[in-house]
Tab-separated table of C-alpha atoms and ligand atoms in Angstrom:
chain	number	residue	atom	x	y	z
A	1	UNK	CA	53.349	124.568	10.692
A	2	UNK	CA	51.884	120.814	10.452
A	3	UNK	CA	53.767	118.392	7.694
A	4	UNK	CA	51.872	117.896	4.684
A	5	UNK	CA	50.107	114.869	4.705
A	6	UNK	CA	50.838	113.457	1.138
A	7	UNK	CA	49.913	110.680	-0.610
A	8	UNK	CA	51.367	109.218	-4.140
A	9	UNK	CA	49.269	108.460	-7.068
A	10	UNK	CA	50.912	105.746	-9.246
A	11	UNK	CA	53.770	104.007	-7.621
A	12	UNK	CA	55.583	103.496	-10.672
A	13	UNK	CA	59.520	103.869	-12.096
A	14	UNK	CA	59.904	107.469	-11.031
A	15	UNK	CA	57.954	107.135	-7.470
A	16	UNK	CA	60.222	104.172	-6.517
A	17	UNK	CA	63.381	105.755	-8.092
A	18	UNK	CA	63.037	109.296	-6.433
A	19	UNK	CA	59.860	110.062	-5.023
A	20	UNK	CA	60.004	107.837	-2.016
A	21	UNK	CA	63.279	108.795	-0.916
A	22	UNK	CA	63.131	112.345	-1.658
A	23	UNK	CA	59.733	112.692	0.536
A	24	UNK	CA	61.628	110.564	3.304
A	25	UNK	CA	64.667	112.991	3.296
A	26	UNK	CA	62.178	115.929	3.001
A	27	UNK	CA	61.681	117.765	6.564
A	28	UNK	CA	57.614	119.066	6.570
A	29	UNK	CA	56.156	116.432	4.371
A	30	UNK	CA	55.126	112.883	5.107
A	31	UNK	CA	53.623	110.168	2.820
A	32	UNK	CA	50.668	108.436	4.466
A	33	UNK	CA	49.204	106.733	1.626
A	34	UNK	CA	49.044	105.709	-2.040
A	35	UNK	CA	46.823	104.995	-4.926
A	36	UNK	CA	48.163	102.379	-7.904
A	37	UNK	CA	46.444	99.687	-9.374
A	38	UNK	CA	49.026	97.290	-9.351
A	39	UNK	CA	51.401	98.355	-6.448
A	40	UNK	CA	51.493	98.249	-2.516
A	41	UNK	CA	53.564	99.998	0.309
A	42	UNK	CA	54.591	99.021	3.479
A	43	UNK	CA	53.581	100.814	6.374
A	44	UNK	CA	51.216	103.956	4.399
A	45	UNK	CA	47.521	102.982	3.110
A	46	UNK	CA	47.149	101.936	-0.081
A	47	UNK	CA	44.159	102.232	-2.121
A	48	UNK	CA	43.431	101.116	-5.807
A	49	UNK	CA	42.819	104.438	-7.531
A	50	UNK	CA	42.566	108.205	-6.557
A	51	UNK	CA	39.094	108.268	-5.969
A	52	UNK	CA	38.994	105.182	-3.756
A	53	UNK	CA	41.585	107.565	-1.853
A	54	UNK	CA	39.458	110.590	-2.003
A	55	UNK	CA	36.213	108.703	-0.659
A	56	UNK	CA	38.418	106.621	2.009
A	57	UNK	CA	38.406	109.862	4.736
A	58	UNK	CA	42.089	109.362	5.162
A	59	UNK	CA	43.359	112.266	6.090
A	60	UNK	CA	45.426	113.966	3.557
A	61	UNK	CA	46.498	117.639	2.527
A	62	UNK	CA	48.162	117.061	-1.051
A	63	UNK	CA	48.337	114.313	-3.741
A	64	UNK	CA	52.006	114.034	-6.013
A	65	UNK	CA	50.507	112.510	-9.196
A	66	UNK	CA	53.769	109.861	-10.766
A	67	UNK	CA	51.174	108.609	-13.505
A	68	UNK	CA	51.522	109.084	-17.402
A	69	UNK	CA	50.311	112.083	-18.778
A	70	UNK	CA	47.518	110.653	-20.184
A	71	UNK	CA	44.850	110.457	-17.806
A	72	UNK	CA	46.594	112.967	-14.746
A	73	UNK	CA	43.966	115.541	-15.840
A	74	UNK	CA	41.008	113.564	-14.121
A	75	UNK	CA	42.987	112.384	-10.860
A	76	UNK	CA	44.428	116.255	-11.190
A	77	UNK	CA	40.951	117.367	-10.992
A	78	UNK	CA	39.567	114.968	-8.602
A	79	UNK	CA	42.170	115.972	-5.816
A	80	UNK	CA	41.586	119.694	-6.674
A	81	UNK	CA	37.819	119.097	-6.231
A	82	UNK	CA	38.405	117.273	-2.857
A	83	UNK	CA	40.469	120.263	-1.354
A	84	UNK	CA	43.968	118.749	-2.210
A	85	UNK	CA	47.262	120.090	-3.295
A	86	UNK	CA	48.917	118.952	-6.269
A	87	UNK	CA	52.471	118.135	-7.443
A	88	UNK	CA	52.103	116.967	-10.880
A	89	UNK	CA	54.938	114.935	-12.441
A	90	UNK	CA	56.558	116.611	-15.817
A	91	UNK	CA	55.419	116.587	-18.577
A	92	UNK	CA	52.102	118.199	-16.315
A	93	UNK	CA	49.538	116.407	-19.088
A	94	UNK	CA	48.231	115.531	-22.072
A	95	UNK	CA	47.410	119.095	-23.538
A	96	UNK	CA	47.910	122.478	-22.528
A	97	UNK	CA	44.112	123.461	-22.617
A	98	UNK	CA	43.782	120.504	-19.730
A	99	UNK	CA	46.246	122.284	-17.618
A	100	UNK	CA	45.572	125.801	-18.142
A	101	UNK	CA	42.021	124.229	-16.520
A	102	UNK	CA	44.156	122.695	-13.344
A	103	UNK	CA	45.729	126.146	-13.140
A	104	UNK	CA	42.716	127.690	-12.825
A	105	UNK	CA	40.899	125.413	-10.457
A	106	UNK	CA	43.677	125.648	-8.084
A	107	UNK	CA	43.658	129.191	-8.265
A	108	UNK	CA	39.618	129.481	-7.785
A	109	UNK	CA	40.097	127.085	-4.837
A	110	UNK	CA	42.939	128.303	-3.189
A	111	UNK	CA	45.092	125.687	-3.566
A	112	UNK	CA	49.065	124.928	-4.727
A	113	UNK	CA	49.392	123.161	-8.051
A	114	UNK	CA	52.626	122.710	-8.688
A	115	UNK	CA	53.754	121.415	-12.264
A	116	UNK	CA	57.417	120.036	-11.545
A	117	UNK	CA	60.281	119.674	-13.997
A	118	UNK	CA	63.023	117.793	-11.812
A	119	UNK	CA	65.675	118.889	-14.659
A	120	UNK	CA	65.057	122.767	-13.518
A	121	UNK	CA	66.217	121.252	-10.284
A	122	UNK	CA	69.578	119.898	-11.642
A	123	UNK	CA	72.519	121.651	-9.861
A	124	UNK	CA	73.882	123.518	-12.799
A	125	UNK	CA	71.061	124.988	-13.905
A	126	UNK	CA	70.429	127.851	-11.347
A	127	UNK	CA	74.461	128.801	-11.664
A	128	UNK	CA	74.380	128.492	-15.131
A	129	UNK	CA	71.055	131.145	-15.646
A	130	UNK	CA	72.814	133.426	-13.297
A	131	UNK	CA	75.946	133.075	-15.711
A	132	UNK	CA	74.029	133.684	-18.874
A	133	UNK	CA	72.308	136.681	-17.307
A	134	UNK	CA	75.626	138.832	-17.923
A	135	UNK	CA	76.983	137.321	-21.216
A	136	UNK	CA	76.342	137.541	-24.961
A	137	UNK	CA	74.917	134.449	-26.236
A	138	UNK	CA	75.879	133.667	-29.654
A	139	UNK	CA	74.090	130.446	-30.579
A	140	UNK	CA	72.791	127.064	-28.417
A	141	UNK	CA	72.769	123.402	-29.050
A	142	UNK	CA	70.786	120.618	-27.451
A	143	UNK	CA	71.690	117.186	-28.035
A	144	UNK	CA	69.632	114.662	-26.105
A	145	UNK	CA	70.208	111.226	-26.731
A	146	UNK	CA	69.405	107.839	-25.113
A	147	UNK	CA	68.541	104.386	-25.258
A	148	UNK	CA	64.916	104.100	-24.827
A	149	UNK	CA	64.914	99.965	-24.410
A	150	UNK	CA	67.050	101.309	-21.514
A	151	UNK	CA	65.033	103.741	-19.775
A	152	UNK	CA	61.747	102.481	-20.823
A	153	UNK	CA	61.578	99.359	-20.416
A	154	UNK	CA	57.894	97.809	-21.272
A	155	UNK	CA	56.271	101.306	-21.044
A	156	UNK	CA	53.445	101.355	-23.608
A	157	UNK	CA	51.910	104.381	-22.471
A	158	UNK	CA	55.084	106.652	-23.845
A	159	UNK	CA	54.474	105.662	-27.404
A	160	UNK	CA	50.339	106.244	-27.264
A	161	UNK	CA	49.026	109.546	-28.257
A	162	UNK	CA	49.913	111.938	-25.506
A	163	UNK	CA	53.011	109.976	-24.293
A	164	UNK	CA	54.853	112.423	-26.178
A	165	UNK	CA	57.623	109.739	-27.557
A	166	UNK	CA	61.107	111.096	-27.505
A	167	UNK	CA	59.527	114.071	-26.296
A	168	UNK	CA	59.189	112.420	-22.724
A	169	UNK	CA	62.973	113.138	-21.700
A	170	UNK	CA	62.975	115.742	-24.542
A	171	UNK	CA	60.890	117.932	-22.867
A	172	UNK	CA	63.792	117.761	-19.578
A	173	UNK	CA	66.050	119.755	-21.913
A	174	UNK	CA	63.465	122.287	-23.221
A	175	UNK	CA	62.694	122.999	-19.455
A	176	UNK	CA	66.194	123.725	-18.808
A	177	UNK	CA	66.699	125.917	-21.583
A	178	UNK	CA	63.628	128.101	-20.612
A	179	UNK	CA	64.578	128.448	-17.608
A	180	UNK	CA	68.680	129.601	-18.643
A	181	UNK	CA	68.198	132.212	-21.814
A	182	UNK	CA	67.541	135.390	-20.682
A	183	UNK	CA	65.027	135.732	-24.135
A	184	UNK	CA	62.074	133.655	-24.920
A	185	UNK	CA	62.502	131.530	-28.210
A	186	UNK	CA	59.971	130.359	-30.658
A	187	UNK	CA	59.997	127.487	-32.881
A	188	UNK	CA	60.959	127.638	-36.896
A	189	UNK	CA	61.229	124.110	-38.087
A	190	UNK	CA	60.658	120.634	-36.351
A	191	UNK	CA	61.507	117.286	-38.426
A	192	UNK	CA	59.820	114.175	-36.273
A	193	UNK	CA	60.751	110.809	-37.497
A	194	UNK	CA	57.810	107.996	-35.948
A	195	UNK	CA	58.358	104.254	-36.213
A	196	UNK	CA	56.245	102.978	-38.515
A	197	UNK	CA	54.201	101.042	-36.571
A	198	UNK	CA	54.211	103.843	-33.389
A	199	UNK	CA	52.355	106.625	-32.595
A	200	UNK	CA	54.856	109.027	-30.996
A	201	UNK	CA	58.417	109.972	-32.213
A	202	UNK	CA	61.241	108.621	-31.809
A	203	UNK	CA	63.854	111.263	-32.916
A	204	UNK	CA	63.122	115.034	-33.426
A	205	UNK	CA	64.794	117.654	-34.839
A	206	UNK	CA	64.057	121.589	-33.749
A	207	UNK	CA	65.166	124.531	-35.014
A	208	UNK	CA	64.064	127.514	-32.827
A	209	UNK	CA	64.801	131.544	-32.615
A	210	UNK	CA	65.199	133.668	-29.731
A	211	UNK	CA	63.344	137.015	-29.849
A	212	UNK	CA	66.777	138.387	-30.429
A	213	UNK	CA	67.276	136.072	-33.359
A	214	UNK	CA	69.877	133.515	-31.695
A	215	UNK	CA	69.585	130.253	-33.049
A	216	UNK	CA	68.851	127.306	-30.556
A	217	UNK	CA	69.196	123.833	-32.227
A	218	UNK	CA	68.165	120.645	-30.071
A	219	UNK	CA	68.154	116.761	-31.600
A	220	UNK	CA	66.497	114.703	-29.586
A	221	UNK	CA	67.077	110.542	-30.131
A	222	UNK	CA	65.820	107.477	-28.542
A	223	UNK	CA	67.979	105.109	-29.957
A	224	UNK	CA	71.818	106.144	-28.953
A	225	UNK	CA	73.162	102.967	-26.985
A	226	UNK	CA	76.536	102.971	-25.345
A	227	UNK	CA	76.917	106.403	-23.944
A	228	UNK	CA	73.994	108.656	-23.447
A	229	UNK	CA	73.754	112.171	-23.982
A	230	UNK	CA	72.140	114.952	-22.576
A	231	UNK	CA	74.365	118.372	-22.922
A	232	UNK	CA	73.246	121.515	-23.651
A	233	UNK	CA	76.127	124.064	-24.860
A	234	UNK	CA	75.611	127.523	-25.019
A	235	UNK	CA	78.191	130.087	-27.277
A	236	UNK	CA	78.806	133.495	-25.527
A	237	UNK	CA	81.114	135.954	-26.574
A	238	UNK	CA	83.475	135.067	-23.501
A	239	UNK	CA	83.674	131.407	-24.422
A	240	UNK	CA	81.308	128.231	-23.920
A	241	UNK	CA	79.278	127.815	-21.204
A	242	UNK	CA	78.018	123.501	-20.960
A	243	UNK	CA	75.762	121.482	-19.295
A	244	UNK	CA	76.023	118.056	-19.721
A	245	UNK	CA	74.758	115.019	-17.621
A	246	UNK	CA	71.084	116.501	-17.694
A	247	UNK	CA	72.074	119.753	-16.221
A	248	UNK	CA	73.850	118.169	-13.280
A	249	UNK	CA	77.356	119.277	-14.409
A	250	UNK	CA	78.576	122.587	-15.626
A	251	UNK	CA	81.653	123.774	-17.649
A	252	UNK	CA	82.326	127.770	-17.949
A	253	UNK	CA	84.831	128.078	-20.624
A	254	UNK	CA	86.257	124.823	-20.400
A	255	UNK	CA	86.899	124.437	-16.726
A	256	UNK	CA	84.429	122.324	-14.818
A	257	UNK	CA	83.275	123.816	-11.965
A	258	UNK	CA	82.424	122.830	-8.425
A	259	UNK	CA	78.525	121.378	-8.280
A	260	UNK	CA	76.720	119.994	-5.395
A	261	UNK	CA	75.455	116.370	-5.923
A	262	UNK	CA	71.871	115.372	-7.335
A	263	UNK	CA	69.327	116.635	-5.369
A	264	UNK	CA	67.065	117.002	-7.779
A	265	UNK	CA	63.509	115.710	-6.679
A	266	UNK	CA	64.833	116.813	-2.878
A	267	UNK	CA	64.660	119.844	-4.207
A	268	UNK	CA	61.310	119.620	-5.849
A	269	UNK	CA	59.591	118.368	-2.659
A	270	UNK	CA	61.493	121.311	-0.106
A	271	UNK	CA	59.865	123.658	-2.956
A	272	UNK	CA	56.547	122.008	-2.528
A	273	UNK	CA	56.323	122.251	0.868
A	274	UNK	CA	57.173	126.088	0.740
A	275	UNK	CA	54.692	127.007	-1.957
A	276	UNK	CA	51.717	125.100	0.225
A	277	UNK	CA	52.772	127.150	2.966
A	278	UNK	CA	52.733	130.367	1.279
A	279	UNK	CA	49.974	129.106	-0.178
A	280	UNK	CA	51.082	129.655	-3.945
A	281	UNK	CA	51.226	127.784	-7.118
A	282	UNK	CA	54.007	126.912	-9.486
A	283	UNK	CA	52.535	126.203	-13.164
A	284	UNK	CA	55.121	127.498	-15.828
A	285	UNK	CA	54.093	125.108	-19.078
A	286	UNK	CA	56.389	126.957	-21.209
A	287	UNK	CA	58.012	123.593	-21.803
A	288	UNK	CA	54.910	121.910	-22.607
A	289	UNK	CA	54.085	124.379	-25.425
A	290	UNK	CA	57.170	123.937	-27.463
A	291	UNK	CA	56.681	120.214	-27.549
A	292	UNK	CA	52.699	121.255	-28.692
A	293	UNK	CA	54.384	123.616	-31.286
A	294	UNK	CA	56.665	120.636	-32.566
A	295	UNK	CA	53.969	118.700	-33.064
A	296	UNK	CA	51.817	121.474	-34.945
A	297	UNK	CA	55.030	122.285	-36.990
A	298	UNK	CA	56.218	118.882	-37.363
A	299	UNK	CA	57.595	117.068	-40.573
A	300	UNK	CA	56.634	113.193	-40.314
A	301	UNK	CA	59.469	111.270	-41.379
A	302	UNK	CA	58.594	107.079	-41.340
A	303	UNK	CA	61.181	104.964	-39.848
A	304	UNK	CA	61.975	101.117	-39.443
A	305	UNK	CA	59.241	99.859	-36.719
A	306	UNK	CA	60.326	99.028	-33.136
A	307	UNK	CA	60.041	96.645	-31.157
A	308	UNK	CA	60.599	96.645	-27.600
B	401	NAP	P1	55.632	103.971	-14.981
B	401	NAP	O1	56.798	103.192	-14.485
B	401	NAP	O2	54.808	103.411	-16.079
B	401	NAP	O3	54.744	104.284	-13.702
B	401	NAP	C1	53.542	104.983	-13.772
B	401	NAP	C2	52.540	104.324	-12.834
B	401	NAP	O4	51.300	104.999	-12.974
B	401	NAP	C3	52.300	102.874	-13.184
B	401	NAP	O5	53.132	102.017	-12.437
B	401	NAP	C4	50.829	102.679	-12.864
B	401	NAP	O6	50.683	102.106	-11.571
B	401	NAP	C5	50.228	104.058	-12.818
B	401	NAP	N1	49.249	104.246	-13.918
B	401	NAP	C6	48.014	104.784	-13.783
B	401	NAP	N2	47.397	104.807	-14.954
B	401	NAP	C7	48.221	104.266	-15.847
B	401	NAP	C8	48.113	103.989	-17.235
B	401	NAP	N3	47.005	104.313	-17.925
B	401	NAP	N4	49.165	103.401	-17.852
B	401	NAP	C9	50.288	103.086	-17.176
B	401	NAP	N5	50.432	103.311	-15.840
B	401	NAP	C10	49.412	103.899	-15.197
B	401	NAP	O7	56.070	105.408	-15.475
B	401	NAP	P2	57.229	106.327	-14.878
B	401	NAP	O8	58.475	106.104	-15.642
B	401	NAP	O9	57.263	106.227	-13.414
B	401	NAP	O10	56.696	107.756	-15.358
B	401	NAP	C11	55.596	108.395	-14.728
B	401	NAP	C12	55.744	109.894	-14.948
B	401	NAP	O11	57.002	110.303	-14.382
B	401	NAP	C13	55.803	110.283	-16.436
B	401	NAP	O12	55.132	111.500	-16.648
B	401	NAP	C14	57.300	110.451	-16.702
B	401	NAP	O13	57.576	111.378	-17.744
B	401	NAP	C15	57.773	110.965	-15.359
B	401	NAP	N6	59.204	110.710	-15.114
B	401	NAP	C16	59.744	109.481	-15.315
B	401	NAP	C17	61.106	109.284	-15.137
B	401	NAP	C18	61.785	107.937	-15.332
B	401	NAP	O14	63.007	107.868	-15.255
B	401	NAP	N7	61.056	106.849	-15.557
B	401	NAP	C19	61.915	110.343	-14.735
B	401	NAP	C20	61.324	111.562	-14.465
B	401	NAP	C21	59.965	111.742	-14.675
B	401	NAP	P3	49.436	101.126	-11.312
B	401	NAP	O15	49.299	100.246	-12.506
B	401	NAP	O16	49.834	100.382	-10.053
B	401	NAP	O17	48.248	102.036	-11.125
């Protein structure tokens, strides 16, 4: 089988953080080019936008789109069009009618869209699922808390409509927690509290219900400095089962147990490269709707402004 020849849309943050290394560490895929305004990479074409890719006749097999949400539909669309695979970035867009329309455009053309969600990837995750499989669950709690002026520094597009505000790493939790219950869960009450001068939230708080009736609480906050947080504890009749650091460490009943280092987006690119092979898609936007449910549901509570 022939690497997939892959190009990057939007060499931002995340593509310099992860994506780059990952696809270098990844055996079967190769980058040979990218698309961003504003950025350049040695030794891969680089073109201005997508569709200066698309018309260049370099020869490509799949696109991984690292842009904001806002706006992936159309470069989404455009790759799908030109015979591409997709790896879409999380969250996978702007609204869920937009990528219910990628799913079905890849499917009509034969092609893998996959809609990633690198926390699903985290090593506790898949141990901690298998865990909760055989146990009672009495009750979980999300907390997910960090310093945006940390992790965001000078993004403006996470605060426009469709940036999804706190909701950006929020929605990293809410894809672990689909993934781990054994039921699905609906929402029952969502309190989001917007800066007065933003258009996105900057704290939210969910209640939600399992079909069983547990409850599953999550706060999500923007402005914790000092240490961050991002644990997920689940009650089970045998004792507490944790995930904290993002889902990359796990505690069963108080004993922390033995977890392979982050390999997160490594993960997401040896799965990208199987699912083009087997020529299947990956499009679970479970995560997506809850955050489109807490903003149907939502309570606006006004804050101070911020300022960057
Ligand atoms: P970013 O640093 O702003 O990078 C995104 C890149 O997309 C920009 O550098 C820009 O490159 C390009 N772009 C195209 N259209 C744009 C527009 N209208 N506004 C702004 N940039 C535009 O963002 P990021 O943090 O990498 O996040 C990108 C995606 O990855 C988001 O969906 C985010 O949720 C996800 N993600 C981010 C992180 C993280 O830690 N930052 C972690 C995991 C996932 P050009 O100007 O050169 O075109």
């Amino acid at each position: 089988m022939a690497s997939v020849r892959l190009a990057i849309v939007g060499l931002g943050k995340i593509a310099r953080d992860q994506h780059l290394g990952a696809i270098e560490a990844t055996d079967g895929i190769d980058l040979v080019a990218v698309a961003s305004r504003h950025a350049q990479l040695d030794g891969v074409r680089c073109f201005h936008e997508i569709g200066d890719l698309l018309a260049s006749g370099v020869e490509i097999d799949a696109v991984s789109l690292c842009t904001p949400p806002q706006g992936r539909f159309s470069q989404a669309k455009a790759a799908l069009d030109a015979g591409k695979h997709v790896m879409l970035e999380k969250p996978p867009g702007a609204t869920l009618s937009e990528v219910h329309a990628l799913e079905a455009l890849a499917r009509a053309r034969g092609l893998t869209l996959f809609s990633t969600w690198h926390s699903r990837a985290a090593a506790a995750v898949e141990p901690a699922r298998a865990l909760l499989a055989k146990r009672k669950i009495r009750s979980v709690a999300v907390e997910w808390k960090e310093d945006v002026r940390h992790w965001h520094p000078g993004q403006a597009w996470i605060w426009e409509p469709g940036g999804l505000g706190v909701f950006d790493p929020g929605i990293n939790a809410l894809s672990i927690v689909t993934h781990i219950l054994p039921e699905k869960f609906h929402l029952t009450r969502s309190d989001l509290t917007f800066p007065a001068n933003r258009a996105a939230p900057i704290a939210a708080s969910l209640s939600f219900e399992t079909d069983g009736g547990i409850p599953v609480l999550a706060e999500f906050d923007w402005r914790q400095t000092g240490p961050q947080t991002w644990d997920i504890r689940i009650d089970t009749d045998e004792g507490p089962v944790v995930l904290t650091h993002g889902g990359s460490r796990f505690f069963v009943d108080g004993e922390a147990q033995i977890i392979e280092a982050d390999r997160e987006y490594r993960n997401l690119y040896r799965d990208f490269v199987a699912l083009v092979a087997a020529g299947r898609s990956d499009a679970d936007f479970s995560p997506l709707v809850h955050v489109a449910d807490a903003f149907m549901l939502g309570r606006r509570i006004q804050t101070a402004a911020f300022e960057d």
